[in-house]
PDB file of C-alpha atoms in Angstrom:
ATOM      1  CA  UNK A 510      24.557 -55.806  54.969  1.00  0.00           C
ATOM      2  CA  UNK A 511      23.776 -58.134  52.335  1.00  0.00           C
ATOM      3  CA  UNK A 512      22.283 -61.454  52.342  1.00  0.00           C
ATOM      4  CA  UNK A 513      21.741 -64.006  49.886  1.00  0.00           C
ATOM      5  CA  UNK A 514      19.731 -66.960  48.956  1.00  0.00           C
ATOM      6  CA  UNK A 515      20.586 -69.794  46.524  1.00  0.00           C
ATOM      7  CA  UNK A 516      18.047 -72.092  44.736  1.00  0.00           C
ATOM      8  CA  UNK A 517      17.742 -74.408  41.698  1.00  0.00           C
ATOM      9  CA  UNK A 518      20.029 -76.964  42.717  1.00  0.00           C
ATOM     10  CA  UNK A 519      19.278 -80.816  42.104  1.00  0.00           C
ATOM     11  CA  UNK A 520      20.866 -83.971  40.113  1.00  0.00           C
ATOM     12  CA  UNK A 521      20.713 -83.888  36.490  1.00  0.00           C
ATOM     13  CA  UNK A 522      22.183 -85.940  33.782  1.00  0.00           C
ATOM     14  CA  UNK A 523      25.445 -85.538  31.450  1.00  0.00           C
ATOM     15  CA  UNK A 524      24.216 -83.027  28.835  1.00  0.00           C
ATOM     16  CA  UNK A 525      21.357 -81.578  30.872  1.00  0.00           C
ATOM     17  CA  UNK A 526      20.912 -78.137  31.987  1.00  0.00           C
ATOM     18  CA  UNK A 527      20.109 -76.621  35.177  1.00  0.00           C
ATOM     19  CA  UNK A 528      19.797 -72.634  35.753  1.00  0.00           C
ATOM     20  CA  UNK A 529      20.649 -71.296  39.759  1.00  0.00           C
ATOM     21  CA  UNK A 530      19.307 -68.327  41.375  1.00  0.00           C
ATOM     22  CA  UNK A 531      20.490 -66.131  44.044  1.00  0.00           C
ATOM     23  CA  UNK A 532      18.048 -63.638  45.621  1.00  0.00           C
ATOM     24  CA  UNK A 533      20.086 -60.837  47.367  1.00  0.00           C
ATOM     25  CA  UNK A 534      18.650 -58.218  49.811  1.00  0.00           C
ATOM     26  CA  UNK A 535      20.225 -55.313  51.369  1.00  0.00           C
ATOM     27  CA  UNK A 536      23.130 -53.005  49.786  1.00  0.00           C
ATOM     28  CA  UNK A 537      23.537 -54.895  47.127  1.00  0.00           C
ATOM     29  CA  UNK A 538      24.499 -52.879  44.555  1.00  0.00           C
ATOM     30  CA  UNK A 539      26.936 -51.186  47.003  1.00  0.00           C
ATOM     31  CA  UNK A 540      29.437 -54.478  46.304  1.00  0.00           C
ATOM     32  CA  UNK A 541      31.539 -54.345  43.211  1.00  0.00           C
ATOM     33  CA  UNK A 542      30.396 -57.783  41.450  1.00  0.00           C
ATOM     34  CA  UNK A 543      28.441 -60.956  41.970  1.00  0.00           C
ATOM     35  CA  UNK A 544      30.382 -63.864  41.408  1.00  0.00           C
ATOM     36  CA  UNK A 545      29.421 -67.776  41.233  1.00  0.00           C
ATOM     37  CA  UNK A 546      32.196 -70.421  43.271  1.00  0.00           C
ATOM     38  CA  UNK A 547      31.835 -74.224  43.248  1.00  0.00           C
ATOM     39  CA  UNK A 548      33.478 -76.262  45.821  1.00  0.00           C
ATOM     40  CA  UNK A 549      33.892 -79.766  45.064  1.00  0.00           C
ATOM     41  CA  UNK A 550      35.017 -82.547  47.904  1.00  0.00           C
ATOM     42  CA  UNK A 551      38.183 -82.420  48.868  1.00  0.00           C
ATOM     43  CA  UNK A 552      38.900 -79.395  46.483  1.00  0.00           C
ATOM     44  CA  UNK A 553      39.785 -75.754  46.029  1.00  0.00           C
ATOM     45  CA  UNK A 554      36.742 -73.329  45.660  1.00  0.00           C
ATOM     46  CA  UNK A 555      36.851 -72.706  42.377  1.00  0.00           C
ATOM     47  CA  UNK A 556      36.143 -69.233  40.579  1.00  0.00           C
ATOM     48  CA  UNK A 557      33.219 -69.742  37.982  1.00  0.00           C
ATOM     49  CA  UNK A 558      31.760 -66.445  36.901  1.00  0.00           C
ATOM     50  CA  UNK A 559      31.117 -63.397  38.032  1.00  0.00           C
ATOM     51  CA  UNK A 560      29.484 -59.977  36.650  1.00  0.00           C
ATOM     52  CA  UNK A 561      29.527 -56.362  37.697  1.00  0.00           C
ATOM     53  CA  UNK A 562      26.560 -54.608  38.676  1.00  0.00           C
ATOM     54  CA  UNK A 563      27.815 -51.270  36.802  1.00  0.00           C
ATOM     55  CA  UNK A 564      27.995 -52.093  33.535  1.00  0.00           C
ATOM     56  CA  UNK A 565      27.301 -55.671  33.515  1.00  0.00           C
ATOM     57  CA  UNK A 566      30.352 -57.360  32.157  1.00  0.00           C
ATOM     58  CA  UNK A 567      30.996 -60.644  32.775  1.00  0.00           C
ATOM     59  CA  UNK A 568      33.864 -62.737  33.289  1.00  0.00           C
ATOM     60  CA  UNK A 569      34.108 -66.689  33.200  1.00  0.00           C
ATOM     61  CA  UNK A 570      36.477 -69.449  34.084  1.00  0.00           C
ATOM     62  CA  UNK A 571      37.728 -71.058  31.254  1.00  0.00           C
ATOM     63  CA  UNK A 572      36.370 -74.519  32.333  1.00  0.00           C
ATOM     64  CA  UNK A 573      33.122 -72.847  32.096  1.00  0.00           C
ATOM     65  CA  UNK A 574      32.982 -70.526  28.945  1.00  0.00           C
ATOM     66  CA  UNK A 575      30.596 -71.385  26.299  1.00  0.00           C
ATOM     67  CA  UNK A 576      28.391 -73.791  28.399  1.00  0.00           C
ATOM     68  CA  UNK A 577      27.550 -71.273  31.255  1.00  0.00           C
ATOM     69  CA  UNK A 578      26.053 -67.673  31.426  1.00  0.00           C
ATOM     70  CA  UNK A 579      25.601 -65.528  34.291  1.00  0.00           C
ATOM     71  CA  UNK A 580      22.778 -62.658  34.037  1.00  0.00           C
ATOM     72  CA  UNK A 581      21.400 -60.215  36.214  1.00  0.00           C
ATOM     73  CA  UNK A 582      17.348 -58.749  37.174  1.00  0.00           C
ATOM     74  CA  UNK A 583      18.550 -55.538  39.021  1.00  0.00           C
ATOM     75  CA  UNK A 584      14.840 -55.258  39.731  1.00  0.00           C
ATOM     76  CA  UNK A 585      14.392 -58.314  41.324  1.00  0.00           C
ATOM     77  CA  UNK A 586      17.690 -58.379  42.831  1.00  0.00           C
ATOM     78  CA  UNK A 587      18.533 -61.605  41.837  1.00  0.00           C
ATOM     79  CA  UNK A 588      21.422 -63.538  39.831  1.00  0.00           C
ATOM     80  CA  UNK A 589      21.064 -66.022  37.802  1.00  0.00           C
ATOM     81  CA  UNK A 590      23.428 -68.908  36.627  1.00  0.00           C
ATOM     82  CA  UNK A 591      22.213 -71.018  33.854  1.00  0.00           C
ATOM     83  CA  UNK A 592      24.047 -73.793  33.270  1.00  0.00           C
ATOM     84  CA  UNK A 593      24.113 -75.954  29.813  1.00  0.00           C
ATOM     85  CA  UNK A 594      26.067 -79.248  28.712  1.00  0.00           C
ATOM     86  CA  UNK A 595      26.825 -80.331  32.084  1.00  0.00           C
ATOM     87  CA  UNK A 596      29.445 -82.413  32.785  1.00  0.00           C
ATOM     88  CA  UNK A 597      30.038 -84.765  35.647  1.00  0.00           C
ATOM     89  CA  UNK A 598      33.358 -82.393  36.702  1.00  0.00           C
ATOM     90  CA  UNK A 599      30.465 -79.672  36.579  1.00  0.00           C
ATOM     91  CA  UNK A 600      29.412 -81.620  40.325  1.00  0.00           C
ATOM     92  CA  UNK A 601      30.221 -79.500  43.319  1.00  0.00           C
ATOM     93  CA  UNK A 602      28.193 -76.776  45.994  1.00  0.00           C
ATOM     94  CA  UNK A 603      27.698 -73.597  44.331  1.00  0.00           C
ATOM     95  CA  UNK A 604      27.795 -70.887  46.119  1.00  0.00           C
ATOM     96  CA  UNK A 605      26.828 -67.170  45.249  1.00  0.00           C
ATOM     97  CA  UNK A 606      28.922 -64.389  46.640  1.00  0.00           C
ATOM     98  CA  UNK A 607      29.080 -60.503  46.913  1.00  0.00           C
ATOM     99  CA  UNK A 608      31.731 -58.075  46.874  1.00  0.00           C
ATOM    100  CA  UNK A 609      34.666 -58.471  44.444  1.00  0.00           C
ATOM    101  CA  UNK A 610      36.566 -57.278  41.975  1.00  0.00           C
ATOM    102  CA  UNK A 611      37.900 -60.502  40.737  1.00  0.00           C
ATOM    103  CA  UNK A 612      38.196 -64.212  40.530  1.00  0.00           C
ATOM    104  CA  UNK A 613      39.558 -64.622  44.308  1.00  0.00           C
ATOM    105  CA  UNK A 614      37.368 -66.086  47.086  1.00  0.00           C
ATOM    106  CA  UNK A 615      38.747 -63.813  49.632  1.00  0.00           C
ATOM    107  CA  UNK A 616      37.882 -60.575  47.252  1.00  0.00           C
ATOM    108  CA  UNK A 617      34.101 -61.166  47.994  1.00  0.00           C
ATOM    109  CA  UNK A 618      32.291 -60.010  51.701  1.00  0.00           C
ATOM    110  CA  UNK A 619      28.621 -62.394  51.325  1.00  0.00           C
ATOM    111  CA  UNK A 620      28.373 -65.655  51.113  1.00  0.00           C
ATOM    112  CA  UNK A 621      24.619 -67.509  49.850  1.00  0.00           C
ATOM    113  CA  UNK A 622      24.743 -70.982  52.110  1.00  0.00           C
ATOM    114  CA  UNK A 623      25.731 -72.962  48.717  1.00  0.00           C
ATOM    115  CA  UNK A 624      23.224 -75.238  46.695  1.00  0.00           C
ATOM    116  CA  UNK A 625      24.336 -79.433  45.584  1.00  0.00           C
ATOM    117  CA  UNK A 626      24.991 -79.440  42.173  1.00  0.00           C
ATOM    118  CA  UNK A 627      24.906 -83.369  40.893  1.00  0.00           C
ATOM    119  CA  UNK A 628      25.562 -84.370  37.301  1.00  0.00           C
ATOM    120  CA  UNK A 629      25.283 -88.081  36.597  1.00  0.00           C
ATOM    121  CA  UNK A 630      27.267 -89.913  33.766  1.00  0.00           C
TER     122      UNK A 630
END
């Protein structure tokens, strides 16, 4: 009972920055996590971050760390994915999910429709 909209998508350049949003409604807080997957073409989803709504720890893939945080408005409902130094491997649909624990795909019950991700070298 939980759905989710992505946003801030688009096609920046090699260095830029570019912050996501997911807007969630329903249960929400009912699921374990929210968690941030990329899917590039004719690849694996990939785990990128995630972050529990009790007690807000995060967790990030190690391709990820240091250029990428993942935060939380528990008022607005929404999670946020802002995203620094991109890199052209950084190019793929992100897509915000629900449920969790952990970095598996399967693990999480919601699905946001996914947002294009471009970074240009």
């Amino acid at each position: 009972q939980v759905q989710l909209v992505e946003s801030g998508g688009g096609l920046v350049q090699a260095g830029g920055s570019l912050r996501l949003s997911c807007a969630a409604s329903g249960r929400t807080f009912s699921s374990n996590a929210m968690a941030w997957f990329r899917q590039a073409p004719e690849k694996e989803r990939e785990f990128v971050t995630a972050i529990s709504w009790s007690g807000g720890n995060t967790y990030y893939a190690d391709s990820v760390k240091g250029r990428f945080t993942i935060s939380r408005d528990n008022a607005k409902n929404t999670v946020y994915l802002q995203m620094n130094s991109l890199k052209p491997e950084d190019t793929a649909v992100y897509y915000c999910a629900a449920g969790g624990p952990g970095p598996a795909s399967y693990a999480y019950d919601y699905w946001g429709q996914g947002t294009q991700v471009t970074v240009s070298s």
